[in-house]
PDB file of C-alpha atoms in Angstrom:
ATOM      1  CA  THR A 124       0.141  -0.024   0.087  1.00 49.00           C
ATOM      2  CA  ASN A 125       1.064   3.368  -0.423  1.00 53.00           C
ATOM      3  CA  GLU A 126      -1.528   4.857   2.141  1.00 49.00           C
ATOM      4  CA  LYS A 127       0.332   6.543   5.487  1.00 48.00           C
ATOM      5  CA  SER A 128      -0.896   7.766   8.442  1.00 43.00           C
ATOM      6  CA  ASP A 129       0.108  11.309   9.814  1.00 46.00           C
ATOM      7  CA  GLU A 130       2.462   9.647  11.917  1.00 49.00           C
ATOM      8  CA  HIS A 131       3.711   7.435   9.503  1.00 53.00           C
ATOM      9  CA  CYS A 132       2.699   4.412  10.965  1.00 64.00           C
ATOM     10  CA  VAL A 133       1.623   2.410   8.203  1.00 81.00           C
ATOM     11  CA  SER A 134       4.793   1.505   5.962  1.00 92.00           C
ATOM     12  CA  THR A 135       5.302   2.023   2.314  1.00 97.00           C
ATOM     13  CA  GLU A 136       6.712  -0.199  -0.114  1.00 98.00           C
ATOM     14  CA  TYR A 137       8.127   1.925  -3.155  1.00 98.00           C
ATOM     15  CA  HIS A 138       8.568   0.019  -6.447  1.00 98.00           C
ATOM     16  CA  VAL A 139      11.287   0.560  -8.908  1.00 98.00           C
ATOM     17  CA  ALA A 140      11.742  -0.623 -12.471  1.00 98.00           C
ATOM     18  CA  THR A 141      13.671   0.367 -15.395  1.00 98.00           C
ATOM     19  CA  ASN A 142      10.644   1.054 -17.162  1.00 97.00           C
ATOM     20  CA  GLY A 143       9.212   3.270 -14.357  1.00 98.00           C
ATOM     21  CA  ASN A 144       8.974   7.184 -14.361  1.00 98.00           C
ATOM     22  CA  ASP A 145      10.330   9.128 -11.193  1.00 98.00           C
ATOM     23  CA  SER A 146       6.934  11.116 -11.314  1.00 98.00           C
ATOM     24  CA  ASN A 147       4.970   8.319 -10.533  1.00 98.00           C
ATOM     25  CA  PRO A 148       3.900   7.470  -7.223  1.00 97.00           C
ATOM     26  CA  GLY A 149       6.116   4.230  -6.842  1.00 97.00           C
ATOM     27  CA  THR A 150       3.455   1.745  -6.516  1.00 97.00           C
ATOM     28  CA  GLN A 151       4.050  -1.883  -8.222  1.00 97.00           C
ATOM     29  CA  ALA A 152       1.642  -0.626 -10.943  1.00 98.00           C
ATOM     30  CA  ALA A 153       3.328   2.824 -11.538  1.00 98.00           C
ATOM     31  CA  PRO A 154       6.821   2.354 -10.425  1.00 98.00           C
ATOM     32  CA  LEU A 155       9.825   5.008  -9.865  1.00 98.00           C
ATOM     33  CA  CYS A 156      12.728   4.982 -12.378  1.00 98.00           C
ATOM     34  CA  THR A 157      15.318   5.474 -10.369  1.00 98.00           C
ATOM     35  CA  ILE A 158      16.321   3.868  -6.951  1.00 98.00           C
ATOM     36  CA  GLN A 159      17.650   7.454  -5.971  1.00 98.00           C
ATOM     37  CA  ARG A 160      13.855   8.968  -6.389  1.00 98.00           C
ATOM     38  CA  ALA A 161      12.695   5.874  -4.089  1.00 98.00           C
ATOM     39  CA  ALA A 162      15.564   6.714  -1.515  1.00 98.00           C
ATOM     40  CA  ASP A 163      14.444  10.370  -1.300  1.00 98.00           C
ATOM     41  CA  LEU A 164      10.747   9.471  -0.654  1.00 98.00           C
ATOM     42  CA  ALA A 165      11.475   6.528   1.912  1.00 98.00           C
ATOM     43  CA  GLN A 166      10.884   7.191   5.565  1.00 97.00           C
ATOM     44  CA  PRO A 167      11.853   4.896   8.585  1.00 97.00           C
ATOM     45  CA  GLY A 168       9.930   1.587   8.219  1.00 97.00           C
ATOM     46  CA  ASP A 169       9.561   1.537   4.326  1.00 98.00           C
ATOM     47  CA  ILE A 170      10.688  -0.748   2.042  1.00 98.00           C
ATOM     48  CA  ILE A 171      11.826   0.012  -1.650  1.00 98.00           C
ATOM     49  CA  THR A 172      11.691  -2.793  -4.033  1.00 98.00           C
ATOM     50  CA  VAL A 173      13.794  -2.863  -6.778  1.00 98.00           C
ATOM     51  CA  HIS A 174      12.735  -4.891 -10.162  1.00 98.00           C
ATOM     52  CA  GLU A 175      14.842  -6.731 -12.769  1.00 98.00           C
ATOM     53  CA  GLY A 176      17.267  -4.717 -14.882  1.00 98.00           C
ATOM     54  CA  VAL A 177      20.770  -2.770 -14.580  1.00 97.00           C
ATOM     55  CA  TYR A 178      20.781   0.720 -13.048  1.00 98.00           C
ATOM     56  CA  HIS A 179      23.376   2.714 -13.351  1.00 97.00           C
ATOM     57  CA  GLU A 180      23.265   5.104 -10.426  1.00 96.00           C
ATOM     58  CA  HIS A 181      24.933   6.168  -7.363  1.00 95.00           C
ATOM     59  CA  VAL A 182      22.154   5.517  -4.608  1.00 98.00           C
ATOM     60  CA  ASN A 183      23.015   8.259  -1.694  1.00 97.00           C
ATOM     61  CA  PRO A 184      20.569   7.552   0.985  1.00 97.00           C
ATOM     62  CA  PRO A 185      19.210  11.005   2.651  1.00 97.00           C
ATOM     63  CA  ARG A 186      18.257   8.897   5.508  1.00 97.00           C
ATOM     64  CA  GLY A 187      18.187   5.879   7.570  1.00 97.00           C
ATOM     65  CA  GLY A 188      15.773   3.979   9.876  1.00 97.00           C
ATOM     66  CA  GLU A 189      14.986   4.826  13.638  1.00 96.00           C
ATOM     67  CA  SER A 190      15.341   1.311  15.000  1.00 96.00           C
ATOM     68  CA  ASP A 191      15.641  -2.682  14.352  1.00 95.00           C
ATOM     69  CA  THR A 192      11.527  -2.393  13.686  1.00 94.00           C
ATOM     70  CA  LYS A 193      11.719   0.800  11.801  1.00 97.00           C
ATOM     71  CA  ARG A 194      14.330  -0.081   9.169  1.00 97.00           C
ATOM     72  CA  ILE A 195      14.607   1.402   5.722  1.00 98.00           C
ATOM     73  CA  VAL A 196      15.008  -1.479   3.516  1.00 98.00           C
ATOM     74  CA  TYR A 197      16.465  -1.531  -0.240  1.00 98.00           C
ATOM     75  CA  GLN A 198      16.040  -5.149  -1.539  1.00 98.00           C
ATOM     76  CA  ALA A 199      15.808  -6.832  -4.906  1.00 98.00           C
ATOM     77  CA  ALA A 200      12.464  -8.016  -5.958  1.00 98.00           C
ATOM     78  CA  THR A 201      11.948 -11.842  -5.135  1.00 97.00           C
ATOM     79  CA  GLY A 202      13.791 -14.037  -7.844  1.00 97.00           C
ATOM     80  CA  GLU A 203      14.827 -11.122  -9.853  1.00 98.00           C
ATOM     81  CA  LYS A 204      18.530  -9.922 -10.737  1.00 98.00           C
ATOM     82  CA  VAL A 205      19.439  -6.589 -10.114  1.00 98.00           C
ATOM     83  CA  GLU A 206      22.563  -4.936 -10.892  1.00 98.00           C
ATOM     84  CA  ILE A 207      23.538  -1.325  -9.798  1.00 98.00           C
ATOM     85  CA  LYS A 208      26.434   0.080 -11.544  1.00 97.00           C
ATOM     86  CA  GLY A 209      29.109   2.968 -11.246  1.00 96.00           C
ATOM     87  CA  SER A 210      29.810   2.518 -14.938  1.00 97.00           C
ATOM     88  CA  GLU A 211      28.231   4.317 -18.059  1.00 97.00           C
ATOM     89  CA  VAL A 212      27.861   2.290 -21.425  1.00 97.00           C
ATOM     90  CA  ILE A 213      30.226   4.407 -24.164  1.00 97.00           C
ATOM     91  CA  LYS A 214      29.338   4.018 -27.950  1.00 94.00           C
ATOM     92  CA  ASN A 215      31.259   6.967 -29.584  1.00 95.00           C
ATOM     93  CA  TRP A 216      34.847   4.992 -29.654  1.00 98.00           C
ATOM     94  CA  ILE A 217      36.879   6.318 -33.019  1.00 98.00           C
ATOM     95  CA  LYS A 218      39.377   4.066 -34.563  1.00 97.00           C
ATOM     96  CA  TYR A 219      42.797   5.343 -33.712  1.00 97.00           C
ATOM     97  CA  GLN A 220      45.525   2.503 -34.801  1.00 95.00           C
ATOM     98  CA  ASP A 221      45.191  -1.240 -35.402  1.00 95.00           C
ATOM     99  CA  ASP A 222      43.264  -2.787 -32.788  1.00 96.00           C
ATOM    100  CA  VAL A 223      43.374   0.546 -30.589  1.00 97.00           C
ATOM    101  CA  TRP A 224      40.250   2.845 -30.422  1.00 98.00           C
ATOM    102  CA  LYS A 225      39.924   6.016 -28.683  1.00 98.00           C
ATOM    103  CA  VAL A 226      37.050   8.273 -26.875  1.00 98.00           C
ATOM    104  CA  ILE A 227      37.185  11.791 -25.956  1.00 98.00           C
ATOM    105  CA  LEU A 228      34.827  12.626 -23.106  1.00 98.00           C
ATOM    106  CA  PRO A 229      34.468  16.287 -21.364  1.00 97.00           C
ATOM    107  CA  ASN A 230      35.859  16.192 -17.783  1.00 97.00           C
ATOM    108  CA  SER A 231      32.501  17.435 -16.684  1.00 96.00           C
ATOM    109  CA  TYR A 232      30.915  13.852 -17.645  1.00 96.00           C
ATOM    110  CA  PHE A 233      32.619  12.553 -14.382  1.00 95.00           C
ATOM    111  CA  GLY A 234      31.271  15.269 -12.156  1.00 90.00           C
ATOM    112  CA  SER A 235      33.463  16.613  -9.413  1.00 89.00           C
ATOM    113  CA  ILE A 236      36.115  14.146  -9.457  1.00 91.00           C
ATOM    114  CA  ASN A 237      37.471  12.535 -12.615  1.00 97.00           C
ATOM    115  CA  PRO A 238      38.477   8.803 -11.944  1.00 97.00           C
ATOM    116  CA  TYR A 239      41.025   9.043 -14.943  1.00 97.00           C
ATOM    117  CA  SER A 240      43.013  11.852 -13.297  1.00 96.00           C
ATOM    118  CA  GLU A 241      42.768  10.967  -9.739  1.00 95.00           C
ATOM    119  CA  LEU A 242      45.462   8.439  -8.209  1.00 95.00           C
ATOM    120  CA  ILE A 243      44.459   5.030  -6.526  1.00 94.00           C
ATOM    121  CA  SER A 244      45.920   5.773  -2.717  1.00 90.00           C
ATOM    122  CA  GLY A 245      45.444   4.221   0.650  1.00 88.00           C
ATOM    123  CA  GLY A 246      47.190   2.294   3.430  1.00 87.00           C
ATOM    124  CA  TRP A 247      48.827  -0.969   2.138  1.00 90.00           C
ATOM    125  CA  PHE A 248      48.375   0.169  -1.535  1.00 91.00           C
ATOM    126  CA  ASP A 249      51.920  -0.618  -3.595  1.00 91.00           C
ATOM    127  CA  SER A 250      51.912   1.395  -6.467  1.00 91.00           C
ATOM    128  CA  LYS A 251      54.953  -0.563  -8.016  1.00 91.00           C
ATOM    129  CA  GLY A 252      56.563   2.685  -9.153  1.00 91.00           C
ATOM    130  CA  ARG A 253      53.634   3.443 -11.612  1.00 92.00           C
ATOM    131  CA  ASP A 254      50.424   5.431 -11.480  1.00 92.00           C
ATOM    132  CA  HIS A 255      46.954   3.503 -10.949  1.00 95.00           C
ATOM    133  CA  HIS A 256      43.733   5.480 -11.492  1.00 96.00           C
ATOM    134  CA  PRO A 257      40.315   3.980 -10.419  1.00 96.00           C
ATOM    135  CA  GLY A 258      38.824   4.301 -13.671  1.00 97.00           C
ATOM    136  CA  ALA A 259      38.312   1.227 -15.865  1.00 97.00           C
ATOM    137  CA  VAL A 260      37.452  -0.135 -19.164  1.00 98.00           C
ATOM    138  CA  TYR A 261      35.057  -2.980 -19.360  1.00 98.00           C
ATOM    139  CA  LEU A 262      34.332  -5.181 -22.537  1.00 97.00           C
ATOM    140  CA  ASN A 263      30.971  -7.294 -22.146  1.00 96.00           C
ATOM    141  CA  GLY A 264      31.851  -7.406 -18.378  1.00 93.00           C
ATOM    142  CA  GLU A 265      35.408  -8.378 -18.763  1.00 94.00           C
ATOM    143  CA  TRP A 266      37.768  -5.915 -16.997  1.00 94.00           C
ATOM    144  CA  PHE A 267      40.931  -4.600 -18.901  1.00 97.00           C
ATOM    145  CA  ASP A 268      44.097  -3.699 -17.459  1.00 96.00           C
ATOM    146  CA  GLU A 269      45.419  -0.213 -17.059  1.00 97.00           C
ATOM    147  CA  ALA A 270      48.719   0.287 -18.735  1.00 96.00           C
ATOM    148  CA  ASP A 271      51.520   2.861 -17.616  1.00 93.00           C
ATOM    149  CA  GLY A 272      51.566   4.719 -20.861  1.00 95.00           C
ATOM    150  CA  LEU A 273      50.114   4.931 -24.522  1.00 96.00           C
ATOM    151  CA  ASP A 274      53.246   3.029 -26.037  1.00 96.00           C
ATOM    152  CA  LYS A 275      51.994  -0.066 -23.788  1.00 95.00           C
ATOM    153  CA  VAL A 276      48.430   0.021 -25.713  1.00 97.00           C
ATOM    154  CA  LEU A 277      49.823   0.589 -29.069  1.00 96.00           C
ATOM    155  CA  GLU A 278      51.711  -2.888 -29.028  1.00 95.00           C
ATOM    156  CA  PRO A 279      50.449  -5.938 -30.186  1.00 94.00           C
ATOM    157  CA  VAL A 280      47.344  -7.217 -27.770  1.00 93.00           C
ATOM    158  CA  GLY A 281      48.668  -9.714 -25.220  1.00 90.00           C
ATOM    159  CA  THR A 282      46.864 -12.125 -22.937  1.00 90.00           C
ATOM    160  CA  ASN A 283      45.062  -9.240 -21.176  1.00 93.00           C
ATOM    161  CA  GLN A 284      43.519  -6.255 -23.052  1.00 96.00           C
ATOM    162  CA  MET A 285      44.770  -2.820 -21.959  1.00 97.00           C
ATOM    163  CA  TRP A 286      43.704   0.581 -21.769  1.00 98.00           C
ATOM    164  CA  PHE A 287      45.561   4.085 -21.123  1.00 98.00           C
ATOM    165  CA  ALA A 288      43.708   7.413 -20.211  1.00 98.00           C
ATOM    166  CA  HIS A 289      45.055  11.357 -20.624  1.00 95.00           C
ATOM    167  CA  ALA A 290      43.018  13.931 -19.029  1.00 95.00           C
ATOM    168  CA  ASP A 291      44.041  17.576 -19.431  1.00 95.00           C
ATOM    169  CA  ARG A 292      42.014  20.697 -18.476  1.00 94.00           C
ATOM    170  CA  HIS A 293      38.989  20.368 -20.219  1.00 97.00           C
ATOM    171  CA  ASN A 294      38.679  16.850 -21.888  1.00 98.00           C
ATOM    172  CA  THR A 295      39.606  13.042 -20.905  1.00 98.00           C
ATOM    173  CA  THR A 296      40.844  10.698 -23.686  1.00 98.00           C
ATOM    174  CA  ILE A 297      40.765   7.247 -23.152  1.00 98.00           C
ATOM    175  CA  PHE A 298      42.677   4.813 -25.607  1.00 98.00           C
ATOM    176  CA  ALA A 299      41.917   0.846 -25.532  1.00 98.00           C
ATOM    177  CA  GLN A 300      42.682  -2.510 -26.989  1.00 98.00           C
ATOM    178  CA  PHE A 301      39.659  -4.171 -28.856  1.00 97.00           C
ATOM    179  CA  LYS A 302      41.152  -6.935 -30.691  1.00 95.00           C
ATOM    180  CA  GLY A 303      39.379  -7.758 -33.651  1.00 93.00           C
ATOM    181  CA  VAL A 304      35.909  -6.062 -32.645  1.00 95.00           C
ATOM    182  CA  ASN A 305      34.256  -2.819 -33.044  1.00 97.00           C
ATOM    183  CA  PRO A 306      33.647  -1.516 -29.604  1.00 97.00           C
ATOM    184  CA  ASN A 307      30.663   0.225 -31.096  1.00 97.00           C
ATOM    185  CA  GLU A 308      28.978  -2.685 -31.534  1.00 97.00           C
ATOM    186  CA  GLN A 309      29.669  -4.504 -28.432  1.00 97.00           C
ATOM    187  CA  MET A 310      28.866  -3.430 -24.468  1.00 97.00           C
ATOM    188  CA  VAL A 311      31.799  -1.407 -23.526  1.00 98.00           C
ATOM    189  CA  GLU A 312      31.603   0.407 -20.213  1.00 98.00           C
ATOM    190  CA  ILE A 313      33.905   2.746 -18.526  1.00 98.00           C
ATOM    191  CA  ASN A 314      33.822   3.455 -14.756  1.00 97.00           C
ATOM    192  CA  VAL A 315      32.571   6.940 -13.881  1.00 97.00           C
ATOM    193  CA  ARG A 316      30.893   6.768 -10.280  1.00 96.00           C
ATOM    194  CA  TRP A 317      33.042   6.904  -7.160  1.00 94.00           C
ATOM    195  CA  THR A 318      30.313   4.552  -5.217  1.00 94.00           C
ATOM    196  CA  VAL A 319      27.349   2.761  -6.060  1.00 96.00           C
ATOM    197  CA  PHE A 320      25.363   2.639  -2.707  1.00 97.00           C
ATOM    198  CA  TYR A 321      26.690   4.934  -0.017  1.00 94.00           C
ATOM    199  CA  PRO A 322      25.543   7.632   1.943  1.00 95.00           C
ATOM    200  CA  GLU A 323      27.599  10.713   1.864  1.00 91.00           C
ATOM    201  CA  GLU A 324      26.785  11.869   5.406  1.00 92.00           C
ATOM    202  CA  PRO A 325      27.689   9.804   8.179  1.00 90.00           C
ATOM    203  CA  GLY A 326      25.213   8.223  10.879  1.00 89.00           C
ATOM    204  CA  MET A 327      22.825   6.278   8.938  1.00 92.00           C
ATOM    205  CA  ASN A 328      21.581   3.805  10.952  1.00 96.00           C
ATOM    206  CA  TYR A 329      19.154   0.816  10.293  1.00 98.00           C
ATOM    207  CA  ILE A 330      19.463   0.558   6.858  1.00 98.00           C
ATOM    208  CA  THR A 331      18.975  -2.964   5.295  1.00 98.00           C
ATOM    209  CA  VAL A 332      20.450  -3.800   1.733  1.00 97.00           C
ATOM    210  CA  ARG A 333      19.855  -7.179   0.366  1.00 97.00           C
ATOM    211  CA  GLY A 334      19.805  -8.886  -2.990  1.00 98.00           C
ATOM    212  CA  PHE A 335      21.568  -6.733  -5.018  1.00 98.00           C
ATOM    213  CA  THR A 336      25.114  -6.984  -7.254  1.00 97.00           C
ATOM    214  CA  LEU A 337      27.109  -3.810  -7.077  1.00 96.00           C
ATOM    215  CA  ARG A 338      30.048  -3.420  -9.284  1.00 96.00           C
ATOM    216  CA  GLN A 339      31.946  -1.103 -11.470  1.00 96.00           C
ATOM    217  CA  ALA A 340      32.434   1.924  -9.205  1.00 95.00           C
ATOM    218  CA  ALA A 341      35.645   3.762  -9.420  1.00 95.00           C
ATOM    219  CA  THR A 342      36.419   3.235  -5.741  1.00 91.00           C
ATOM    220  CA  GLN A 343      39.596   3.933  -3.850  1.00 90.00           C
ATOM    221  CA  TRP A 344      41.863   1.555  -2.556  1.00 84.00           C
ATOM    222  CA  ALA A 345      40.060   1.523   0.769  1.00 71.00           C
TER     223      ALA A 345
END
């Protein structure tokens, strides 16, 4: 039900589906489109049920529950596969040389932090004398290795396909090896968001998250 008393004694179940609309009320018949919209609406005691599909977003819960009996629950619908990804699908690759393709993206595409200019850092992280970035390139879900220079990407493709990125003041250029395939005809993704499900404000208690696959975020080492 989506009926509530003034004191919010009756819990609400919000539904999210890839074919939904964030202007909908969030019922099963009229679901929302993003998990974030449901998070913005949910109050202690409510349930957010996400239906099958891939959701490219960062879920930032604005509030938590009040107790073990008044949690905010985020759950995948029973028996349905739900993925939340920090990546985006990229289609505008340009042939560069041999099996190497490139794409140029404005730095604004990545928001306030660019995972292709920031370095991986943190306790126990061994850089092995070279730069490592939290960005990544994926071909049909397979993770490429980061090269330590464009010259390595221009070499013949070895066991693992590689990528290299360069960011200037305005744009980020990503070079990647796609052996024998046109990346514009495949599922190619790059890391864009730093987190997938993460409250930006501390102290968010009594939140339950279950049933999701969370992947392809540009996380720091920690």
